[in-house]
Amino acid sequence: MARIHEKPANSACAAAHSPALELHELHKGFDSAEGRVEVLRGVSLSLPRGTSMALTGESGSGKSTLLHIAAGLEQADGGRISLAGQDMTRASDAAQAQMRRGQVGLIFQQFNLIPSLTVGANLAFQARLAGCHDAGFTERLAARLGLDGLARRYPEQLSGGQQQRVAIGRCLAARPALVLADEPTGNLDEATGDAVLSLMLALTAEAGAALLLVTHSPRLAARCDGRLHLRKGRIEASP
Ligand SMILES: Nc1ncnc2c1ncn2[C@@H]1O[C@H](COP(=O)(O)OP(=O)(O)OP(=O)(O)O)[C@@H](O)[C@H]1O
Ligand SMILES: [Mg+2]
């Protein structure tokens, strides 16, 4: 099947040899009725470009919290986050927002498509926001994702697997250097989930993007290049 990338993924501005994502001694706690709960107690990890890393851990261990902090959706209490070599903790809010718009793609368990937009408009949405929409590229990506002929439908007219493939396409159309995916196949049956993960792994590898995949499934985790386990607020390497 034809490759979709005629030029290397994203950002000329990114430092070419820096890891896509580095977390250094991240701390995060939440106040609850029972007092403060320290969820992340010094989490460090480094995710090289072009590699896939699975992140597992019990429910409530802080996987989504870690992803949200990496994506800038939540603030850490302490620690350092670098995207493509750029220290987010030192950057201005505007610089952080610009970096994240251009460099980071998010995929969630609930596909989070925009219901009032067609598949075609959903696919282009993120790339338009990032100012790098390329109609030809998005069309080739849609074809690779098996979405040909669906561009004029609305999300509610698609199956779950099709919706998640649109969400993956929307993310990759903006050519992010880092894809953060939180249980992206959690709402899909096993066969559909396997197929969706295969596409995600192939397309992010082709794009030279790094993938951090939160999953409960050891079987899916085994398909990534590396595996990390979150336990008691810290990262353990897992086999
Ligand atoms: N906004 C919040 N306010 C208070 N507590 C929170 C908040 N967000 C998360 N938590 C708590 O932080 C802990 C970690 O939550 P998180 O959602 O990161 O876990 P998770 O590993 O993603 O779990 P799951 O596998 O069930 O998705 C949980 O105890 C949760 O209740
Ligand atoms: Mg979660």
PDB file of C-alpha atoms and ligand atoms in Angstrom:
ATOM      1  CA  MET A   1       0.000   0.000   0.000  1.00  0.00           C
ATOM      2  CA  ALA A   2       1.297   3.469  -0.868  1.00  0.00           C
ATOM      3  CA  ARG A   3       2.941   5.440   1.855  1.00  0.00           C
ATOM      4  CA  ILE A   4       1.143   8.638   2.696  1.00  0.00           C
ATOM      5  CA  HIS A   5       4.163  10.709   3.651  1.00  0.00           C
ATOM      6  CA  GLU A   6       6.044  12.502   0.936  1.00  0.00           C
ATOM      7  CA  LYS A   7       7.838  14.652   3.470  1.00  0.00           C
ATOM      8  CA  PRO A   8       8.908  13.957   7.049  1.00  0.00           C
ATOM      9  CA  ALA A   9       6.269  14.447   9.694  1.00  0.00           C
ATOM     10  CA  ASN A  10       5.808  17.860  11.154  1.00  0.00           C
ATOM     11  CA  SER A  11       7.836  20.420  12.403  1.00  0.00           C
ATOM     12  CA  ALA A  12      10.784  21.861  10.860  1.00  0.00           C
ATOM     13  CA  CYS A  13      11.096  23.824  14.082  1.00  0.00           C
ATOM     14  CA  ALA A  14      11.521  20.777  16.304  1.00  0.00           C
ATOM     15  CA  ALA A  15      14.997  19.925  17.533  1.00  0.00           C
ATOM     16  CA  ALA A  16      15.717  16.926  15.357  1.00  0.00           C
ATOM     17  CA  HIS A  17      17.397  14.646  17.872  1.00  0.00           C
ATOM     18  CA  SER A  18      15.463  15.412  21.036  1.00  0.00           C
ATOM     19  CA  PRO A  19      12.979  12.848  22.309  1.00  0.00           C
ATOM     20  CA  ALA A  20       9.390  13.591  21.309  1.00  0.00           C
ATOM     21  CA  LEU A  21       8.427  13.686  24.993  1.00  0.00           C
ATOM     22  CA  GLU A  22      10.402  13.830  28.215  1.00  0.00           C
ATOM     23  CA  LEU A  23       8.859  13.901  31.665  1.00  0.00           C
ATOM     24  CA  HIS A  24      11.131  14.557  34.605  1.00  0.00           C
ATOM     25  CA  GLU A  25      10.028  13.995  38.205  1.00  0.00           C
ATOM     26  CA  LEU A  26       6.381  14.890  37.602  1.00  0.00           C
ATOM     27  CA  HIS A  27       4.256  15.295  40.700  1.00  0.00           C
ATOM     28  CA  LYS A  28       0.504  15.644  40.827  1.00  0.00           C
ATOM     29  CA  GLY A  29      -2.019  15.354  43.635  1.00  0.00           C
ATOM     30  CA  PHE A  30      -5.735  15.962  44.032  1.00  0.00           C
ATOM     31  CA  ASP A  31      -7.746  17.081  47.048  1.00  0.00           C
ATOM     32  CA  SER A  32     -10.478  14.655  47.973  1.00  0.00           C
ATOM     33  CA  ALA A  33     -12.913  14.208  50.849  1.00  0.00           C
ATOM     34  CA  GLU A  34     -10.326  11.940  52.483  1.00  0.00           C
ATOM     35  CA  GLY A  35      -7.543  14.518  52.087  1.00  0.00           C
ATOM     36  CA  ARG A  36      -4.883  15.012  49.463  1.00  0.00           C
ATOM     37  CA  VAL A  37      -4.173  12.071  47.180  1.00  0.00           C
ATOM     38  CA  GLU A  38      -0.733  12.063  45.576  1.00  0.00           C
ATOM     39  CA  VAL A  39      -1.329  10.402  42.215  1.00  0.00           C
ATOM     40  CA  LEU A  40       2.040  10.982  40.509  1.00  0.00           C
ATOM     41  CA  ARG A  41       5.025  10.875  42.858  1.00  0.00           C
ATOM     42  CA  GLY A  42       7.999  11.578  40.654  1.00  0.00           C
ATOM     43  CA  VAL A  43       7.273  10.188  37.194  1.00  0.00           C
ATOM     44  CA  SER A  44      10.080  10.325  34.658  1.00  0.00           C
ATOM     45  CA  LEU A  45      10.097   8.928  31.141  1.00  0.00           C
ATOM     46  CA  SER A  46      11.652   9.578  27.772  1.00  0.00           C
ATOM     47  CA  LEU A  47       9.905   8.732  24.534  1.00  0.00           C
ATOM     48  CA  PRO A  48      12.169   8.781  21.455  1.00  0.00           C
ATOM     49  CA  ARG A  49      10.746   9.868  18.122  1.00  0.00           C
ATOM     50  CA  GLY A  50       9.305   7.154  15.953  1.00  0.00           C
ATOM     51  CA  THR A  51       8.740   4.728  18.827  1.00  0.00           C
ATOM     52  CA  SER A  52       5.598   3.401  20.455  1.00  0.00           C
ATOM     53  CA  MET A  53       5.306   3.009  24.212  1.00  0.00           C
ATOM     54  CA  ALA A  54       2.472   1.344  26.098  1.00  0.00           C
ATOM     55  CA  LEU A  55       1.511   2.675  29.516  1.00  0.00           C
ATOM     56  CA  THR A  56      -0.362   0.238  31.743  1.00  0.00           C
ATOM     57  CA  GLY A  57      -1.465   0.391  35.376  1.00  0.00           C
ATOM     58  CA  GLU A  58      -4.454  -0.358  37.545  1.00  0.00           C
ATOM     59  CA  SER A  59      -7.579   1.750  37.303  1.00  0.00           C
ATOM     60  CA  GLY A  60      -6.938   4.950  39.259  1.00  0.00           C
ATOM     61  CA  SER A  61      -3.143   4.620  39.022  1.00  0.00           C
ATOM     62  CA  GLY A  62      -2.878   7.965  37.204  1.00  0.00           C
ATOM     63  CA  LYS A  63      -2.468   7.017  33.525  1.00  0.00           C
ATOM     64  CA  SER A  64      -4.995   9.566  32.232  1.00  0.00           C
ATOM     65  CA  THR A  65      -3.653  12.194  34.623  1.00  0.00           C
ATOM     66  CA  LEU A  66      -0.155  11.668  33.205  1.00  0.00           C
ATOM     67  CA  LEU A  67      -1.445  11.930  29.621  1.00  0.00           C
ATOM     68  CA  HIS A  68      -3.474  15.058  30.382  1.00  0.00           C
ATOM     69  CA  ILE A  69      -0.427  16.739  31.921  1.00  0.00           C
ATOM     70  CA  ALA A  70       1.736  15.786  28.923  1.00  0.00           C
ATOM     71  CA  ALA A  71      -0.964  17.240  26.653  1.00  0.00           C
ATOM     72  CA  GLY A  72      -1.216  20.455  28.669  1.00  0.00           C
ATOM     73  CA  LEU A  73      -4.831  19.776  29.642  1.00  0.00           C
ATOM     74  CA  GLU A  74      -3.847  19.696  33.314  1.00  0.00           C
ATOM     75  CA  GLN A  75      -1.079  21.368  35.318  1.00  0.00           C
ATOM     76  CA  ALA A  76       1.486  19.348  37.238  1.00  0.00           C
ATOM     77  CA  ASP A  77       2.337  20.359  40.795  1.00  0.00           C
ATOM     78  CA  GLY A  78       6.035  19.934  40.051  1.00  0.00           C
ATOM     79  CA  GLY A  79       8.471  18.469  37.548  1.00  0.00           C
ATOM     80  CA  ARG A  80       9.449  19.202  33.986  1.00  0.00           C
ATOM     81  CA  ILE A  81       7.878  18.430  30.603  1.00  0.00           C
ATOM     82  CA  SER A  82       9.773  18.757  27.321  1.00  0.00           C
ATOM     83  CA  LEU A  83       8.239  18.387  23.886  1.00  0.00           C
ATOM     84  CA  ALA A  84      10.753  17.831  21.096  1.00  0.00           C
ATOM     85  CA  GLY A  85      13.461  19.300  23.316  1.00  0.00           C
ATOM     86  CA  GLN A  86      11.477  22.383  24.296  1.00  0.00           C
ATOM     87  CA  ASP A  87      10.893  22.846  28.004  1.00  0.00           C
ATOM     88  CA  MET A  88       7.146  23.459  28.406  1.00  0.00           C
ATOM     89  CA  THR A  89       7.520  24.477  32.028  1.00  0.00           C
ATOM     90  CA  ARG A  90       9.606  27.501  30.980  1.00  0.00           C
ATOM     91  CA  ALA A  91       7.620  28.488  27.885  1.00  0.00           C
ATOM     92  CA  SER A  92       4.959  31.198  27.909  1.00  0.00           C
ATOM     93  CA  ASP A  93       1.313  30.113  27.756  1.00  0.00           C
ATOM     94  CA  ALA A  94       1.142  31.238  24.125  1.00  0.00           C
ATOM     95  CA  ALA A  95       4.314  29.350  23.165  1.00  0.00           C
ATOM     96  CA  GLN A  96       3.044  26.243  24.963  1.00  0.00           C
ATOM     97  CA  ALA A  97      -0.299  26.422  23.168  1.00  0.00           C
ATOM     98  CA  GLN A  98       1.368  26.865  19.789  1.00  0.00           C
ATOM     99  CA  MET A  99       3.806  24.001  20.411  1.00  0.00           C
ATOM    100  CA  ARG A 100       1.047  21.681  21.511  1.00  0.00           C
ATOM    101  CA  ARG A 101      -1.234  22.592  18.605  1.00  0.00           C
ATOM    102  CA  GLY A 102       1.520  21.804  16.139  1.00  0.00           C
ATOM    103  CA  GLN A 103       3.238  18.896  17.846  1.00  0.00           C
ATOM    104  CA  VAL A 104       0.766  16.912  19.909  1.00  0.00           C
ATOM    105  CA  GLY A 105      -2.192  14.814  18.781  1.00  0.00           C
ATOM    106  CA  LEU A 106      -4.743  13.340  21.140  1.00  0.00           C
ATOM    107  CA  ILE A 107      -6.948  10.288  20.735  1.00  0.00           C
ATOM    108  CA  PHE A 108      -9.452   9.304  23.409  1.00  0.00           C
ATOM    109  CA  GLN A 109     -11.618   6.310  24.173  1.00  0.00           C
ATOM    110  CA  GLN A 110     -14.753   8.343  23.418  1.00  0.00           C
ATOM    111  CA  PHE A 111     -13.969   9.284  19.861  1.00  0.00           C
ATOM    112  CA  ASN A 112     -14.809  12.971  20.488  1.00  0.00           C
ATOM    113  CA  LEU A 113     -15.741  13.766  16.905  1.00  0.00           C
ATOM    114  CA  ILE A 114     -17.653  16.965  16.262  1.00  0.00           C
ATOM    115  CA  PRO A 115     -21.216  15.780  15.587  1.00  0.00           C
ATOM    116  CA  SER A 116     -22.229  18.762  13.449  1.00  0.00           C
ATOM    117  CA  LEU A 117     -19.292  18.329  11.046  1.00  0.00           C
ATOM    118  CA  THR A 118     -18.993  15.788   8.248  1.00  0.00           C
ATOM    119  CA  VAL A 119     -16.283  13.143   8.296  1.00  0.00           C
ATOM    120  CA  GLY A 120     -14.298  15.225   5.797  1.00  0.00           C
ATOM    121  CA  ALA A 121     -14.524  18.338   7.976  1.00  0.00           C
ATOM    122  CA  ASN A 122     -13.706  16.363  11.118  1.00  0.00           C
ATOM    123  CA  LEU A 123     -10.621  14.927   9.395  1.00  0.00           C
ATOM    124  CA  ALA A 124      -9.393  18.390   8.436  1.00  0.00           C
ATOM    125  CA  PHE A 125     -10.280  20.065  11.733  1.00  0.00           C
ATOM    126  CA  GLN A 126      -7.070  19.620  13.715  1.00  0.00           C
ATOM    127  CA  ALA A 127      -4.794  20.347  10.761  1.00  0.00           C
ATOM    128  CA  ARG A 128      -6.712  23.554  10.065  1.00  0.00           C
ATOM    129  CA  LEU A 129      -6.297  24.608  13.698  1.00  0.00           C
ATOM    130  CA  ALA A 130      -2.577  23.892  13.479  1.00  0.00           C
ATOM    131  CA  GLY A 131      -2.381  25.846  10.217  1.00  0.00           C
ATOM    132  CA  CYS A 132      -1.041  22.899   8.215  1.00  0.00           C
ATOM    133  CA  HIS A 133      -4.073  21.538   6.371  1.00  0.00           C
ATOM    134  CA  ASP A 134      -3.125  19.703   3.179  1.00  0.00           C
ATOM    135  CA  ALA A 135      -6.139  18.334   1.319  1.00  0.00           C
ATOM    136  CA  GLY A 136      -4.142  15.776  -0.687  1.00  0.00           C
ATOM    137  CA  PHE A 137      -2.392  14.422   2.386  1.00  0.00           C
ATOM    138  CA  THR A 138      -5.665  14.163   4.311  1.00  0.00           C
ATOM    139  CA  GLU A 139      -7.278  12.345   1.398  1.00  0.00           C
ATOM    140  CA  ARG A 140      -4.459   9.774   1.234  1.00  0.00           C
ATOM    141  CA  LEU A 141      -4.660   9.349   4.981  1.00  0.00           C
ATOM    142  CA  ALA A 142      -8.427   8.765   4.794  1.00  0.00           C
ATOM    143  CA  ALA A 143      -7.855   6.132   2.117  1.00  0.00           C
ATOM    144  CA  ARG A 144      -5.245   4.362   4.282  1.00  0.00           C
ATOM    145  CA  LEU A 145      -7.753   4.378   7.126  1.00  0.00           C
ATOM    146  CA  GLY A 146     -10.398   2.778   4.894  1.00  0.00           C
ATOM    147  CA  LEU A 147     -12.616   5.833   5.038  1.00  0.00           C
ATOM    148  CA  ASP A 148     -13.009   6.429   1.295  1.00  0.00           C
ATOM    149  CA  GLY A 149     -16.557   7.270   0.364  1.00  0.00           C
ATOM    150  CA  LEU A 150     -17.485   8.350   3.889  1.00  0.00           C
ATOM    151  CA  ALA A 151     -16.354  11.997   3.695  1.00  0.00           C
ATOM    152  CA  ARG A 152     -19.881  13.401   3.494  1.00  0.00           C
ATOM    153  CA  ARG A 153     -21.363  11.349   6.297  1.00  0.00           C
ATOM    154  CA  TYR A 154     -21.800  12.597   9.848  1.00  0.00           C
ATOM    155  CA  PRO A 155     -20.218  10.817  12.845  1.00  0.00           C
ATOM    156  CA  GLU A 156     -23.559   9.380  14.009  1.00  0.00           C
ATOM    157  CA  GLN A 157     -23.813   7.555  10.681  1.00  0.00           C
ATOM    158  CA  LEU A 158     -20.602   5.599  11.326  1.00  0.00           C
ATOM    159  CA  SER A 159     -19.763   2.460  13.304  1.00  0.00           C
ATOM    160  CA  GLY A 160     -17.569   2.771  16.407  1.00  0.00           C
ATOM    161  CA  GLY A 161     -14.522   1.469  14.547  1.00  0.00           C
ATOM    162  CA  GLN A 162     -15.096   3.921  11.705  1.00  0.00           C
ATOM    163  CA  GLN A 163     -15.496   6.802  14.172  1.00  0.00           C
ATOM    164  CA  GLN A 164     -12.219   5.932  15.867  1.00  0.00           C
ATOM    165  CA  ARG A 165     -10.481   5.743  12.497  1.00  0.00           C
ATOM    166  CA  VAL A 166     -11.764   9.276  11.776  1.00  0.00           C
ATOM    167  CA  ALA A 167     -10.415  10.395  15.169  1.00  0.00           C
ATOM    168  CA  ILE A 168      -7.024   8.873  14.312  1.00  0.00           C
ATOM    169  CA  GLY A 169      -7.107  10.531  10.890  1.00  0.00           C
ATOM    170  CA  ARG A 170      -8.007  13.891  12.429  1.00  0.00           C
ATOM    171  CA  CYS A 171      -5.039  13.583  14.771  1.00  0.00           C
ATOM    172  CA  LEU A 172      -2.523  12.410  12.136  1.00  0.00           C
ATOM    173  CA  ALA A 173      -3.648  14.869   9.447  1.00  0.00           C
ATOM    174  CA  ALA A 174      -1.989  17.596  11.529  1.00  0.00           C
ATOM    175  CA  ARG A 175       1.272  15.584  11.427  1.00  0.00           C
ATOM    176  CA  PRO A 176       2.011  15.637  15.144  1.00  0.00           C
ATOM    177  CA  ALA A 177       5.434  14.552  16.400  1.00  0.00           C
ATOM    178  CA  LEU A 178       3.750  13.005  19.449  1.00  0.00           C
ATOM    179  CA  VAL A 179       0.473  11.096  19.640  1.00  0.00           C
ATOM    180  CA  LEU A 180      -1.083  10.602  23.080  1.00  0.00           C
ATOM    181  CA  ALA A 181      -3.807   7.957  23.049  1.00  0.00           C
ATOM    182  CA  ASP A 182      -5.909   7.092  26.099  1.00  0.00           C
ATOM    183  CA  GLU A 183      -7.426   3.621  25.677  1.00  0.00           C
ATOM    184  CA  PRO A 184      -8.230   4.351  22.031  1.00  0.00           C
ATOM    185  CA  THR A 185      -9.634   0.889  21.415  1.00  0.00           C
ATOM    186  CA  GLY A 186     -11.467   0.627  24.736  1.00  0.00           C
ATOM    187  CA  ASN A 187     -14.885   1.102  23.131  1.00  0.00           C
ATOM    188  CA  LEU A 188     -14.286  -1.345  20.288  1.00  0.00           C
ATOM    189  CA  ASP A 189     -14.681  -5.097  20.037  1.00  0.00           C
ATOM    190  CA  GLU A 190     -11.437  -7.076  20.056  1.00  0.00           C
ATOM    191  CA  ALA A 191     -11.110  -7.616  16.300  1.00  0.00           C
ATOM    192  CA  THR A 192     -11.969  -3.997  15.452  1.00  0.00           C
ATOM    193  CA  GLY A 193      -9.672  -2.754  18.223  1.00  0.00           C
ATOM    194  CA  ASP A 194      -6.794  -4.867  16.888  1.00  0.00           C
ATOM    195  CA  ALA A 195      -7.306  -3.522  13.377  1.00  0.00           C
ATOM    196  CA  VAL A 196      -7.489   0.081  14.616  1.00  0.00           C
ATOM    197  CA  LEU A 197      -4.316  -0.347  16.676  1.00  0.00           C
ATOM    198  CA  SER A 198      -2.507  -1.879  13.683  1.00  0.00           C
ATOM    199  CA  LEU A 199      -3.350   1.208  11.627  1.00  0.00           C
ATOM    200  CA  MET A 200      -2.278   3.517  14.434  1.00  0.00           C
ATOM    201  CA  LEU A 201       1.063   1.763  14.862  1.00  0.00           C
ATOM    202  CA  ALA A 202       1.736   1.649  11.121  1.00  0.00           C
ATOM    203  CA  LEU A 203       0.794   5.257  10.451  1.00  0.00           C
ATOM    204  CA  THR A 204       2.622   6.764  13.439  1.00  0.00           C
ATOM    205  CA  ALA A 205       5.746   4.718  12.589  1.00  0.00           C
ATOM    206  CA  GLU A 206       5.581   5.868   8.964  1.00  0.00           C
ATOM    207  CA  ALA A 207       5.193   9.455  10.084  1.00  0.00           C
ATOM    208  CA  GLY A 208       8.170   9.165  12.456  1.00  0.00           C
ATOM    209  CA  ALA A 209       5.831  10.184  15.275  1.00  0.00           C
ATOM    210  CA  ALA A 210       6.074   8.863  18.822  1.00  0.00           C
ATOM    211  CA  LEU A 211       3.055   7.137  20.324  1.00  0.00           C
ATOM    212  CA  LEU A 212       2.223   6.901  24.018  1.00  0.00           C
ATOM    213  CA  LEU A 213      -0.605   4.392  24.306  1.00  0.00           C
ATOM    214  CA  VAL A 214      -2.557   3.948  27.529  1.00  0.00           C
ATOM    215  CA  THR A 215      -4.114   0.519  27.610  1.00  0.00           C
ATOM    216  CA  HIS A 216      -5.426  -2.037  30.078  1.00  0.00           C
ATOM    217  CA  SER A 217      -4.613  -4.831  27.671  1.00  0.00           C
ATOM    218  CA  PRO A 218      -1.271  -6.662  28.038  1.00  0.00           C
ATOM    219  CA  ARG A 219      -1.955  -8.105  24.581  1.00  0.00           C
ATOM    220  CA  LEU A 220      -2.119  -4.646  22.990  1.00  0.00           C
ATOM    221  CA  ALA A 221       0.788  -3.395  25.119  1.00  0.00           C
ATOM    222  CA  ALA A 222       2.906  -6.243  23.759  1.00  0.00           C
ATOM    223  CA  ARG A 223       2.536  -4.811  20.263  1.00  0.00           C
ATOM    224  CA  CYS A 224       4.308  -1.566  21.193  1.00  0.00           C
ATOM    225  CA  ASP A 225       8.079  -1.092  21.046  1.00  0.00           C
ATOM    226  CA  GLY A 226       8.281  -0.563  24.814  1.00  0.00           C
ATOM    227  CA  ARG A 227       6.131  -0.929  27.921  1.00  0.00           C
ATOM    228  CA  LEU A 228       5.883   1.109  31.111  1.00  0.00           C
ATOM    229  CA  HIS A 229       3.783   0.369  34.167  1.00  0.00           C
ATOM    230  CA  LEU A 230       2.460   2.985  36.579  1.00  0.00           C
ATOM    231  CA  ARG A 231       2.295   1.794  40.182  1.00  0.00           C
ATOM    232  CA  LYS A 232       2.033   3.729  43.398  1.00  0.00           C
ATOM    233  CA  GLY A 233       2.679   6.968  41.566  1.00  0.00           C
ATOM    234  CA  ARG A 234       5.884   5.863  39.886  1.00  0.00           C
ATOM    235  CA  ILE A 235       6.923   4.258  36.617  1.00  0.00           C
ATOM    236  CA  GLU A 236       8.200   0.710  36.529  1.00  0.00           C
ATOM    237  CA  ALA A 237       9.616  -0.787  33.357  1.00  0.00           C
ATOM    238  CA  SER A 238       7.540  -3.847  32.521  1.00  0.00           C
ATOM    239  CA  PRO A 239       8.747  -6.826  30.508  1.00  0.00           C
TER     240      PRO A 239
HETATM  241  N1  LIG B   1      -9.974  16.230  38.716  1.00  0.00           N
HETATM  242  C1  LIG B   1      -9.779  15.340  39.706  1.00  0.00           C
HETATM  243  N2  LIG B   1     -10.107  15.627  40.979  1.00  0.00           N
HETATM  244  C2  LIG B   1      -9.876  14.757  41.989  1.00  0.00           C
HETATM  245  N3  LIG B   1      -9.326  13.536  41.800  1.00  0.00           N
HETATM  246  C3  LIG B   1      -8.987  13.185  40.554  1.00  0.00           C
HETATM  247  C4  LIG B   1      -9.200  14.056  39.436  1.00  0.00           C
HETATM  248  N4  LIG B   1      -8.751  13.423  38.308  1.00  0.00           N
HETATM  249  C5  LIG B   1      -8.299  12.218  38.708  1.00  0.00           C
HETATM  250  N5  LIG B   1      -8.435  12.074  40.050  1.00  0.00           N
HETATM  251  C6  LIG B   1      -8.020  10.904  40.852  1.00  0.00           C
HETATM  252  O1  LIG B   1      -6.682  10.593  40.497  1.00  0.00           O
HETATM  253  C7  LIG B   1      -6.492   9.192  40.432  1.00  0.00           C
HETATM  254  C8  LIG B   1      -5.951   8.811  39.066  1.00  0.00           C
HETATM  255  O2  LIG B   1      -6.969   9.015  38.095  1.00  0.00           O
HETATM  256  P1  LIG B   1      -6.750   8.687  36.566  1.00  0.00           P
HETATM  257  O3  LIG B   1      -7.988   9.041  35.845  1.00  0.00           O
HETATM  258  O4  LIG B   1      -5.493   9.333  36.109  1.00  0.00           O
HETATM  259  O5  LIG B   1      -6.533   7.101  36.612  1.00  0.00           O
HETATM  260  P2  LIG B   1      -6.368   6.061  35.409  1.00  0.00           P
HETATM  261  O6  LIG B   1      -5.120   5.287  35.670  1.00  0.00           O
HETATM  262  O7  LIG B   1      -6.493   6.756  34.100  1.00  0.00           O
HETATM  263  O8  LIG B   1      -7.609   5.090  35.653  1.00  0.00           O
HETATM  264  P3  LIG B   1      -8.525   4.288  34.581  1.00  0.00           P
HETATM  265  O9  LIG B   1      -7.696   3.106  34.144  1.00  0.00           O
HETATM  266  O10 LIG B   1      -9.711   3.887  35.374  1.00  0.00           O
HETATM  267  O11 LIG B   1      -8.864   5.222  33.450  1.00  0.00           O
HETATM  268  C9  LIG B   1      -7.822   8.552  40.784  1.00  0.00           C
HETATM  269  O12 LIG B   1      -7.799   8.231  42.159  1.00  0.00           O
HETATM  270  C10 LIG B   1      -8.815   9.664  40.509  1.00  0.00           C
HETATM  271  O13 LIG B   1      -9.943   9.545  41.348  1.00  0.00           O
HETATM  272 MG    MG B   2      -7.900   6.694  32.542  1.00  0.00          MG
END
